[in-house]
Coordinates of C-alpha atoms in Angstrom, one line a residue:
Chain A
M12 CA -78.8 -8.2 -17.3
D13 CA -80.7 -8.1 -20.5
S14 CA -82.9 -11.1 -21.3
H15 CA -82.5 -11.8 -25.0
Y16 CA -85.6 -12.3 -26.9
A17 CA -84.8 -15.1 -29.1
D18 CA -82.2 -17.8 -29.5
V19 CA -80.7 -17.8 -33.0
P20 CA -78.5 -20.5 -34.5
E21 CA -74.8 -19.4 -34.2
N22 CA -74.2 -20.2 -37.9
Q23 CA -76.9 -17.8 -39.1
S24 CA -75.2 -15.2 -41.2
A25 CA -77.1 -13.6 -44.1
L26 CA -80.3 -11.9 -43.1
A27 CA -83.1 -11.2 -45.4
P28 CA -85.4 -8.3 -44.5
V29 CA -88.8 -9.3 -43.4
D30 CA -91.8 -8.4 -45.6
L31 CA -93.5 -5.8 -43.4
K32 CA -97.1 -6.3 -44.4
P33 CA -100.1 -6.1 -42.0
E34 CA -101.4 -9.4 -40.7
Q35 CA -98.1 -11.1 -41.7
L36 CA -95.7 -9.6 -39.3
S37 CA -94.7 -11.4 -36.1
L38 CA -92.4 -9.7 -33.7
Q39 CA -91.5 -13.2 -32.4
D40 CA -89.1 -13.2 -35.3
P41 CA -86.0 -11.1 -34.4
R42 CA -85.5 -10.2 -38.1
A43 CA -88.8 -8.4 -38.0
V44 CA -87.7 -6.4 -34.9
L45 CA -84.4 -5.5 -36.7
S46 CA -86.4 -4.5 -39.8
L47 CA -88.4 -2.0 -37.8
L48 CA -85.4 -0.4 -36.0
E49 CA -82.5 1.6 -37.3
A50 CA -79.1 0.1 -37.0
D51 CA -78.1 2.5 -34.2
Q52 CA -81.4 2.0 -32.4
V53 CA -80.9 -1.6 -31.2
V54 CA -79.9 -1.7 -27.5
A55 CA -76.9 -4.0 -28.1
A56 CA -75.6 -1.7 -30.9
K57 CA -76.0 1.4 -28.8
R58 CA -74.2 -0.1 -25.9
R59 CA -71.1 -1.0 -27.9
T60 CA -70.7 2.1 -30.1
H61 CA -70.1 5.6 -28.8
F62 CA -69.7 9.0 -30.3
G63 CA -66.0 9.7 -29.6
R64 CA -64.7 12.6 -27.6
K65 CA -64.9 15.9 -29.4
N66 CA -61.7 18.0 -29.5
L67 CA -62.7 21.2 -27.7
S68 CA -61.2 24.4 -29.0
I69 CA -59.8 27.0 -26.7
A70 CA -62.9 29.2 -27.4
T71 CA -65.3 26.3 -26.5
K72 CA -63.4 25.6 -23.3
A73 CA -63.4 29.3 -22.4
L74 CA -67.2 29.4 -23.0
L75 CA -67.8 26.3 -20.8
W76 CA -65.6 27.6 -18.0
G77 CA -67.2 31.1 -18.2
L78 CA -70.6 29.6 -17.9
R79 CA -69.5 27.4 -15.0
V80 CA -68.2 30.4 -13.1
Y81 CA -71.4 32.2 -13.9
V82 CA -73.5 29.4 -12.4
V83 CA -71.4 29.2 -9.2
A84 CA -71.5 33.0 -8.8
M85 CA -75.3 33.1 -9.3
V86 CA -75.9 30.3 -6.8
V87 CA -74.0 32.3 -4.2
I88 CA -76.1 35.3 -5.1
V89 CA -79.4 33.3 -4.8
L90 CA -78.3 32.2 -1.3
I91 CA -77.6 35.8 -0.4
S92 CA -81.0 37.0 -1.7
V93 CA -82.8 34.2 0.1
Y94 CA -80.9 35.1 3.3
Q95 CA -81.9 38.7 2.9
A96 CA -85.5 37.8 2.2
F97 CA -85.7 35.6 5.4
H98 CA -83.9 38.2 7.4
A99 CA -86.4 40.9 6.3
A100 CA -89.3 38.6 7.0
H101 CA -88.3 37.7 10.6
Chain B
M9 CA -61.3 -5.9 -41.0
D10 CA -60.7 -9.1 -39.1
A11 CA -62.6 -12.2 -39.9
P12 CA -65.7 -12.6 -37.7
D13 CA -64.3 -15.6 -35.9
K14 CA -61.3 -13.5 -34.7
N15 CA -63.4 -10.5 -33.8
P16 CA -66.4 -11.8 -31.8
S17 CA -68.1 -8.4 -31.9
L18 CA -68.3 -6.4 -35.0
L19 CA -69.6 -3.5 -33.0
A20 CA -67.3 -3.3 -30.0
G21 CA -65.4 0.0 -29.8
Q22 CA -66.8 1.4 -33.0
T23 CA -67.6 5.0 -33.4
A24 CA -71.2 5.8 -33.6
H25 CA -72.4 8.0 -36.5
P26 CA -75.8 9.3 -37.6
T27 CA -77.5 6.7 -39.9
T28 CA -81.0 5.8 -41.0
E29 CA -79.9 2.4 -42.2
S30 CA -82.3 -0.4 -41.1
A31 CA -80.7 -2.7 -38.5
V32 CA -81.6 -5.7 -40.6
A33 CA -79.6 -4.4 -43.5
S34 CA -76.6 -3.3 -41.5
A35 CA -73.3 -5.2 -41.4
A36 CA -73.8 -6.0 -37.7
A37 CA -77.2 -7.6 -38.3
P38 CA -76.0 -11.3 -37.9
E39 CA -74.6 -10.3 -34.6
L40 CA -77.5 -8.2 -33.5
I41 CA -80.1 -10.9 -34.3
G42 CA -79.0 -12.9 -31.3
L43 CA -79.0 -9.9 -29.0
V44 CA -82.5 -8.6 -29.5
T45 CA -84.0 -7.7 -26.1
H46 CA -87.6 -7.1 -24.8
E47 CA -86.8 -3.4 -24.9
D48 CA -86.1 -3.7 -28.7
V49 CA -89.3 -5.7 -29.2
D50 CA -91.5 -3.2 -27.4
R51 CA -89.9 -0.4 -29.4
A52 CA -90.3 -2.3 -32.6
R53 CA -94.0 -2.8 -31.8
D54 CA -94.4 1.0 -31.5
R55 CA -92.5 1.5 -34.8
W56 CA -94.8 -1.1 -36.4
E57 CA -97.9 0.9 -35.3
V58 CA -96.3 4.0 -36.7
A59 CA -95.4 2.3 -40.0
R60 CA -99.0 1.0 -40.4
A61 CA -100.4 4.5 -39.7
R62 CA -98.1 5.8 -42.4
W63 CA -99.3 3.3 -44.9
T64 CA -103.0 3.6 -44.1
G65 CA -102.7 7.3 -43.7
R66 CA -101.9 7.7 -47.4
S67 CA -105.2 6.1 -48.4
K68 CA -107.5 7.6 -45.8
K69 CA -108.8 11.2 -45.5
F70 CA -107.9 11.6 -41.9
G71 CA -105.2 8.9 -41.8
G72 CA -102.6 11.4 -40.7
I73 CA -104.4 12.0 -37.4
R74 CA -103.7 8.5 -36.2
L75 CA -100.0 9.0 -37.1
L76 CA -99.9 12.2 -35.0
W77 CA -101.8 10.4 -32.2
L78 CA -99.0 7.8 -32.1
L79 CA -96.1 10.2 -32.3
V80 CA -97.4 12.9 -30.0
G81 CA -96.2 12.5 -26.4
P82 CA -92.8 13.8 -25.3
G83 CA -93.4 17.4 -26.3
V84 CA -96.9 17.7 -24.7
L85 CA -95.6 15.9 -21.6
V86 CA -92.6 18.1 -21.2
F87 CA -94.5 21.4 -21.5
L88 CA -97.5 20.3 -19.3
G89 CA -95.0 18.8 -16.9
E90 CA -93.2 22.1 -16.7
N91 CA -96.5 23.8 -15.9
D92 CA -95.8 22.4 -12.5
A93 CA -96.7 23.5 -9.0
P94 CA -94.1 26.3 -8.6
S95 CA -94.7 27.4 -12.2
M96 CA -98.4 27.7 -11.7
L97 CA -97.7 29.6 -8.4
S98 CA -95.4 32.0 -10.3
Y99 CA -98.1 32.6 -12.9
S100 CA -100.6 33.1 -10.1
A101 CA -98.2 35.6 -8.4
D102 CA -98.0 37.5 -11.8
G103 CA -101.8 37.7 -12.0
S104 CA -102.5 38.5 -8.4
R105 CA -99.8 41.2 -8.1
Y106 CA -99.9 42.9 -11.4
G107 CA -103.3 42.0 -13.0
V108 CA -103.8 41.8 -16.8
G109 CA -100.9 43.3 -18.6
F110 CA -97.2 42.7 -19.4
F111 CA -97.0 39.2 -18.0
I112 CA -99.6 37.7 -20.4
P113 CA -97.7 38.3 -23.6
F114 CA -94.5 37.7 -21.7
V115 CA -95.6 34.2 -20.8
V116 CA -96.3 33.6 -24.5
L117 CA -92.7 34.8 -25.3
T118 CA -91.3 32.3 -22.8
F119 CA -93.1 29.5 -24.4
I120 CA -91.8 30.5 -27.8
M121 CA -88.3 30.4 -26.2
G122 CA -89.2 26.9 -24.8
F123 CA -90.3 25.7 -28.2
I124 CA -87.0 26.8 -29.8
V125 CA -85.0 25.0 -27.3
Q126 CA -87.0 21.8 -27.1
E127 CA -87.2 21.3 -30.8
M128 CA -83.5 20.8 -30.8
T129 CA -83.8 18.0 -28.3
V130 CA -86.3 16.3 -30.6
R131 CA -83.8 16.3 -33.5
L132 CA -80.9 15.2 -31.2
G133 CA -82.9 12.3 -29.8
A134 CA -84.4 11.1 -33.2
V135 CA -81.1 11.3 -35.0
T136 CA -78.7 9.8 -32.4
H137 CA -81.1 7.6 -30.4
R138 CA -79.2 8.7 -27.3
G139 CA -80.2 10.7 -24.3
H140 CA -78.9 14.1 -23.5
A141 CA -76.7 13.0 -20.6
E142 CA -75.2 10.2 -22.6
L143 CA -74.3 12.5 -25.5
I144 CA -72.7 15.1 -23.2
F145 CA -70.5 12.3 -21.6
D146 CA -69.7 10.9 -25.0
R147 CA -68.7 14.2 -26.6
F148 CA -67.4 16.3 -23.8
G149 CA -66.0 13.6 -21.4
T150 CA -66.7 12.9 -17.7
F151 CA -65.3 16.2 -16.4
W152 CA -67.9 18.3 -18.1
G153 CA -70.5 15.5 -18.0
F154 CA -70.5 15.5 -14.2
F155 CA -70.8 19.3 -14.1
A156 CA -73.9 19.1 -16.3
M157 CA -75.3 16.2 -14.2
G158 CA -74.6 18.1 -11.0
D159 CA -76.7 21.0 -12.2
L160 CA -79.5 18.6 -13.3
I161 CA -79.6 16.4 -10.2
F162 CA -79.5 19.4 -7.8
G163 CA -82.2 21.3 -9.8
N164 CA -84.3 18.3 -10.3
F165 CA -84.4 17.3 -6.6
L166 CA -85.3 20.8 -5.5
T167 CA -88.0 21.0 -8.1
L168 CA -89.3 17.5 -7.1
V169 CA -89.6 18.7 -3.5
T170 CA -91.7 21.7 -4.7
E171 CA -94.0 19.3 -6.6
F172 CA -94.9 17.4 -3.4
I173 CA -95.3 20.8 -1.7
G174 CA -97.9 21.5 -4.5
V175 CA -99.6 18.2 -4.0
R176 CA -99.8 18.7 -0.2
A177 CA -101.0 22.3 -0.6
G178 CA -103.5 21.5 -3.4
L179 CA -105.2 18.7 -1.4
G180 CA -104.8 20.6 1.8
F181 CA -107.5 22.9 0.5
F182 CA -109.9 19.9 0.7
G183 CA -108.8 19.0 4.2
V184 CA -106.6 16.0 3.2
R185 CA -103.8 15.3 5.7
P186 CA -100.3 15.9 4.3
S187 CA -99.2 12.4 4.8
I188 CA -102.1 11.0 2.9
A189 CA -101.8 13.5 0.1
V190 CA -98.0 12.9 -0.3
G191 CA -98.4 9.1 0.1
G192 CA -101.2 9.0 -2.5
A193 CA -99.1 11.0 -4.9
L194 CA -96.2 8.5 -4.5
V195 CA -98.6 5.6 -5.2
I196 CA -99.6 7.3 -8.5
V197 CA -96.0 7.9 -9.5
V198 CA -95.2 4.2 -8.8
A199 CA -98.3 3.0 -10.6
A200 CA -97.3 5.0 -13.7
I201 CA -93.8 3.5 -13.8
T202 CA -94.6 -0.1 -13.1
T203 CA -96.3 -0.7 -16.5
G204 CA -93.0 -1.9 -18.0
R205 CA -94.0 -0.2 -21.2
Y206 CA -93.1 3.3 -22.4
W207 CA -96.3 3.7 -24.4
T208 CA -98.5 2.9 -21.5
W209 CA -96.6 5.1 -19.2
E210 CA -96.8 8.0 -21.7
R211 CA -100.6 7.6 -22.2
I212 CA -101.3 7.4 -18.4
T213 CA -99.2 10.5 -17.8
L214 CA -100.7 12.4 -20.7
S215 CA -104.2 11.6 -19.5
L216 CA -103.2 13.1 -16.1
A217 CA -101.4 16.0 -17.7
I218 CA -104.5 17.2 -19.6
F219 CA -106.1 18.1 -16.3
N220 CA -103.7 21.1 -16.3
G221 CA -106.6 22.5 -18.2
L222 CA -108.5 22.8 -14.9
F223 CA -107.2 26.4 -14.8
I224 CA -109.3 27.3 -17.8
P225 CA -112.7 26.9 -16.0
A226 CA -111.1 28.5 -12.9
A227 CA -110.2 31.5 -15.1
I228 CA -113.7 31.7 -16.7
L229 CA -115.2 31.8 -13.2
A230 CA -113.0 34.7 -12.5
R231 CA -114.8 36.6 -15.3
P232 CA -111.7 38.1 -17.0
D233 CA -111.9 41.3 -18.9
W234 CA -111.2 39.9 -22.4
H235 CA -110.8 43.4 -23.9
A236 CA -108.0 44.1 -21.4
V237 CA -106.5 40.7 -22.3
G238 CA -106.5 41.5 -26.0
H239 CA -105.0 44.9 -25.3
A240 CA -102.3 43.4 -23.2
M241 CA -101.4 40.8 -25.9
L242 CA -101.0 43.6 -28.5
T243 CA -99.3 46.3 -26.4
W244 CA -97.6 44.4 -23.5
M245 CA -99.2 47.1 -21.3
P246 CA -99.7 48.1 -18.6
F247 CA -96.2 47.4 -17.5
P248 CA -96.0 46.4 -13.8
G249 CA -95.3 49.2 -11.3
G250 CA -93.7 49.1 -7.9
S251 CA -90.3 47.6 -6.9
R252 CA -88.2 46.9 -9.9
Y253 CA -86.3 44.2 -8.0
E254 CA -89.6 42.3 -7.3
I255 CA -90.6 42.7 -11.0
L256 CA -87.2 41.3 -12.1
L257 CA -87.6 38.4 -9.7
L258 CA -91.0 37.6 -11.1
I259 CA -89.7 37.9 -14.6
L260 CA -87.0 35.4 -13.8
A261 CA -89.4 33.1 -12.0
T262 CA -91.7 33.3 -15.0
I263 CA -88.9 32.3 -17.4
G264 CA -87.9 29.6 -15.0
A265 CA -91.5 28.3 -15.1
T266 CA -91.0 27.6 -18.9
V267 CA -87.4 26.9 -19.7
T268 CA -85.5 24.6 -17.4
P269 CA -82.6 22.0 -17.7
W270 CA -84.7 19.0 -16.8
M271 CA -86.9 19.6 -19.9
L272 CA -83.9 19.1 -22.2
F273 CA -82.9 15.9 -20.6
F274 CA -86.4 14.5 -20.3
Q275 CA -87.7 15.2 -23.8
Q276 CA -84.6 13.9 -25.5
S277 CA -84.6 10.7 -23.5
A278 CA -88.4 10.3 -24.0
V279 CA -88.0 10.7 -27.8
V280 CA -85.3 8.0 -27.7
D281 CA -87.5 5.7 -25.5
K282 CA -90.4 6.2 -27.8
G283 CA -88.2 5.0 -30.7
M284 CA -88.6 8.1 -32.8
Q285 CA -86.5 8.3 -36.0
P286 CA -85.4 11.1 -38.2
R287 CA -88.5 10.7 -40.4
D288 CA -90.6 11.5 -37.3
I289 CA -88.9 14.9 -36.7
N290 CA -91.8 16.9 -38.2
A291 CA -94.3 15.1 -36.0
G292 CA -92.0 15.7 -33.1
R293 CA -92.0 19.4 -33.9
F294 CA -95.8 19.4 -34.0
D295 CA -95.9 17.5 -30.7
T296 CA -93.6 20.2 -29.1
L297 CA -95.6 23.0 -30.6
L298 CA -98.8 21.5 -29.4
G299 CA -97.3 21.2 -25.9
A300 CA -96.1 24.8 -25.9
L301 CA -99.5 26.0 -27.1
L302 CA -101.5 24.1 -24.5
A303 CA -99.2 25.0 -21.7
S304 CA -99.2 28.7 -22.6
V305 CA -103.0 28.7 -22.6
F306 CA -103.2 27.0 -19.3
A307 CA -100.5 29.3 -17.9
I308 CA -102.4 32.4 -19.0
A309 CA -105.6 30.9 -17.4
A310 CA -103.7 30.6 -14.1
I311 CA -102.8 34.3 -14.4
L312 CA -106.4 35.3 -15.2
A313 CA -107.8 33.1 -12.4
T314 CA -105.9 35.1 -9.8
V315 CA -106.5 38.6 -11.3
P316 CA -109.5 39.2 -8.9
L317 CA -107.0 39.2 -6.0
F318 CA -105.2 42.1 -7.7
H319 CA -108.5 44.0 -8.2
H320 CA -109.4 43.6 -4.6
G321 CA -106.0 44.7 -3.4
I322 CA -105.3 41.4 -1.6
N323 CA -101.5 41.1 -1.0
A324 CA -100.5 37.8 -2.4
A325 CA -96.7 38.3 -2.0
D326 CA -96.2 35.3 0.2
F327 CA -99.0 33.1 -0.8
Q328 CA -98.7 29.4 -1.3
A329 CA -101.1 27.2 -3.2
A330 CA -103.7 26.6 -0.6
Q331 CA -103.7 30.2 0.4
F332 CA -104.3 31.3 -3.2
A333 CA -107.3 29.0 -3.4
E334 CA -108.6 30.1 0.0
A335 CA -108.2 33.8 -0.9
L336 CA -109.9 33.2 -4.3
E337 CA -113.0 31.4 -2.8
P338 CA -115.0 34.5 -1.8
L339 CA -114.1 36.1 -5.2
I340 CA -114.7 33.3 -7.7
G341 CA -116.7 30.9 -5.7
H342 CA -116.0 27.5 -4.1
A343 CA -116.0 25.7 -7.5
G344 CA -113.4 28.1 -8.9
A345 CA -111.2 27.8 -5.9
A346 CA -111.6 24.0 -5.8
L347 CA -110.6 23.9 -9.5
F348 CA -107.6 26.0 -8.8
A349 CA -106.5 23.8 -5.9
L350 CA -107.0 20.6 -8.0
G351 CA -105.0 22.2 -10.8
I352 CA -102.1 22.8 -8.4
F353 CA -102.4 19.2 -7.2
E354 CA -102.4 17.9 -10.8
A355 CA -99.5 20.1 -11.7
G356 CA -97.5 18.6 -8.8
I357 CA -98.3 15.0 -9.7
V358 CA -97.5 15.1 -13.4
A359 CA -94.3 17.1 -12.8
A360 CA -93.3 14.6 -10.1
I361 CA -93.6 11.8 -12.6
A362 CA -91.8 13.6 -15.4
I363 CA -89.0 15.0 -13.3
S364 CA -88.2 11.8 -11.4
T365 CA -88.2 10.0 -14.8
S366 CA -85.8 12.7 -16.1
S367 CA -83.4 12.0 -13.2
A368 CA -83.6 8.3 -13.7
Y369 CA -83.0 8.5 -17.5
A370 CA -79.9 10.7 -16.9
F371 CA -78.6 8.4 -14.1
G372 CA -79.1 5.3 -16.3
E373 CA -77.4 6.9 -19.3
V374 CA -74.4 8.0 -17.3
M375 CA -74.0 4.7 -15.4
Q376 CA -74.6 2.8 -18.7
T377 CA -77.3 0.6 -17.1
G378 CA -80.7 -0.1 -18.6
H379 CA -82.7 3.1 -18.8
S380 CA -86.0 2.6 -20.5
L381 CA -89.5 2.4 -19.4
N382 CA -89.8 -0.5 -21.8
R383 CA -87.7 -2.6 -19.5
P384 CA -89.2 -4.7 -16.7
L385 CA -88.0 -3.9 -13.2
R386 CA -85.6 -6.9 -13.0
E387 CA -83.6 -5.6 -16.1
A388 CA -83.4 -2.0 -15.1
S389 CA -83.5 -2.0 -11.3
P390 CA -81.0 1.0 -10.9
F391 CA -83.2 3.0 -13.3
Y392 CA -86.4 2.3 -11.4
L393 CA -84.8 2.6 -8.0
T394 CA -83.4 6.1 -8.9
L395 CA -86.9 7.1 -10.1
F396 CA -88.7 5.8 -7.0
G397 CA -85.9 6.8 -4.6
S398 CA -85.8 10.4 -5.7
A399 CA -89.6 10.7 -5.5
C400 CA -89.6 9.1 -2.0
A401 CA -86.8 11.3 -0.7
A402 CA -88.5 14.5 -2.0
A403 CA -91.9 13.3 -0.5
A404 CA -90.3 12.6 2.8
L405 CA -88.7 16.0 3.0
V406 CA -92.0 17.7 2.5
L407 CA -93.4 15.8 5.5
I408 CA -90.6 16.9 7.9
P409 CA -92.0 19.3 10.4
R410 CA -90.6 22.9 10.1
F411 CA -88.8 22.0 6.9
P412 CA -88.3 25.4 5.1
L413 CA -90.8 24.7 2.2
E414 CA -91.0 28.4 1.5
F415 CA -87.2 28.6 0.9
V416 CA -87.4 25.8 -1.7
V417 CA -90.4 27.3 -3.5
L418 CA -88.8 30.7 -3.6
T419 CA -85.5 29.6 -5.1
V420 CA -86.4 26.7 -7.4
N421 CA -87.5 28.6 -10.5
V422 CA -84.7 31.2 -10.1
I423 CA -82.1 28.4 -9.9
A424 CA -83.6 26.8 -12.9
V425 CA -83.0 29.9 -15.0
L426 CA -79.5 30.4 -13.7
A427 CA -78.6 26.8 -14.5
M428 CA -80.0 27.0 -18.0
P429 CA -77.2 28.8 -20.0
P430 CA -74.6 26.1 -19.5
A431 CA -77.2 23.5 -20.4
L432 CA -78.1 25.4 -23.5
A433 CA -74.4 25.8 -24.4
F434 CA -74.1 21.9 -24.4
L435 CA -77.3 21.6 -26.4
L436 CA -76.1 24.1 -29.0
L437 CA -72.7 22.5 -29.3
L438 CA -74.2 19.1 -29.8
V439 CA -76.9 20.2 -32.3
N440 CA -74.2 22.0 -34.3
D441 CA -71.9 18.9 -34.3
P442 CA -72.0 17.3 -37.8
E443 CA -70.5 14.1 -36.5
V444 CA -73.5 13.7 -34.2
M445 CA -76.3 15.3 -36.2
G446 CA -75.3 14.6 -39.9
E447 CA -77.7 16.4 -42.2
H448 CA -79.9 17.4 -39.3
V449 CA -77.3 19.9 -37.9
N450 CA -78.7 23.3 -36.8
G451 CA -79.4 25.8 -39.5
F452 CA -78.5 29.5 -39.4
W453 CA -81.9 30.7 -38.0
A454 CA -82.1 27.9 -35.4
N455 CA -78.7 29.0 -34.1
V456 CA -79.8 32.7 -34.1
A457 CA -82.9 31.7 -32.1
G458 CA -80.9 29.4 -29.8
V459 CA -78.1 31.9 -29.1
T460 CA -80.7 34.7 -28.5
V461 CA -82.5 32.6 -25.9
T462 CA -79.2 31.8 -24.2
V463 CA -78.1 35.5 -24.2
L464 CA -81.5 36.6 -22.9
L465 CA -81.3 34.1 -20.0
I466 CA -77.8 35.2 -19.1
I467 CA -78.9 38.9 -19.2
A468 CA -81.8 38.1 -17.0
G469 CA -79.6 36.2 -14.6
L470 CA -77.0 39.0 -14.5
G471 CA -79.7 41.6 -13.9
F472 CA -80.9 39.5 -10.9
G473 CA -77.4 39.2 -9.6
L474 CA -76.6 42.9 -9.9
A475 CA -79.9 43.8 -8.3
T476 CA -79.2 41.5 -5.4
V477 CA -75.7 42.7 -4.8
F478 CA -76.6 46.4 -5.4
P479 CA -80.2 46.5 -4.3
K480 CA -80.5 50.3 -4.6
W481 CA -79.8 50.0 -8.3
L482 CA -83.4 48.7 -8.8
G483 CA -84.9 50.2 -5.7
G484 CA -84.9 46.8 -4.0

């Protein structure tokens, strides 16, 4: 569970950007925090928004499946080579 | 749009899109202001330091150096983390079996490949503020997401085991008992993660990682022939002789020592956790380049440190870390051998921290639980438990009597190379996706470089596969 940093009145609506000058900034003020972060960088914003699913073309699916088969085949070959190496060593 | 009182969350269910809009100026600001967390505050503090460095940097002669100091981190860590125990052993095998020649420029080439790939993760992280696993699940769905995660978790765990093997072997040279060596390494990993602050964790890990440079004095004590080194860099000669199968295996292991899936996931998540933004991309590139440069110098130093074994005809085919150091002792002295052993220990520690963090980031992103080193333990217990649990499990395996350590070390770098093409395919698809990257989408030459690296890795893997199935083809 997140612990929220500051309690803000529910009726607070308009937000003025904080003047980000040295010696004046206080990160106790959540407006200052929001002034320093991008809109999509705040944890709550990231949690609630998502890049949607991409429609994969046939070619992309074929590429991903081809690479998947490649990895599985190669893992089998690695196991064979390790078995051979141990067999030769002992 | 519904009135705010009918729609309690302006954000819920919205599609994310690349933006550089300040959170305070966004439409969701009134809602976000009550949802600011400690993680946001810590990240804002880091951004504040960067903003101050930018302002003061304009008026001071060396002001840009402070800015780079603040933004350097993920790139250096990922490359020095990848100069891990099995990687340094691969470089040592190159030097001890083939001397100064082909493998020195080849190592430089692999780091160029590494830079090409890792630069894309900097852009992805800075633009989307999301980790690699999270983006794969978002854009490709759970089916492909779990495939990618399967490769990552399997590879990460095997690699983590080899890091503790390196720790054990490195300290074994000094007579430290395995349980004490491995237990001590675990304490360091835990100490690094319990700071509750990404910045502190990053600086602690960086200060440990710089000891990867121990291989440089070890190489100097080995008195390398600099003329031969220069000749090899220019001509890639002499090319290694002997069994072509063994050479291919070493080539594959050397690539696997530089370009691996965990690096993609780690650097992107670290860029996000550091709070980097699109305006920091050039600094991120510098960070990545610096990391690749340092790591390639240290890797070449590991090769040069073990070249005396080649000149004295010592067969290092089955050497592990401690054996390398022991065999080097009469040739480069106790100090050189001790530096080599300490270097292997350091490589294991830093990689154990980075790889376990990579697994934890990916786990947190997929499970949609807190996944930041800026969060205290109570707010991100699954993240920290994954990190600590994976490190403990790997450490425990290394201490099991008669556990086939040799098997794991032998296969880990090769598996890393073989798992890389699918990981690169996801990376290239994401970084070419305008809905994700906006104006920072890959350019033509970045795609040429990325596809070339992918094709080279596939060819290397297929060559290995053919040589294993048809050993006579390469005289294996």
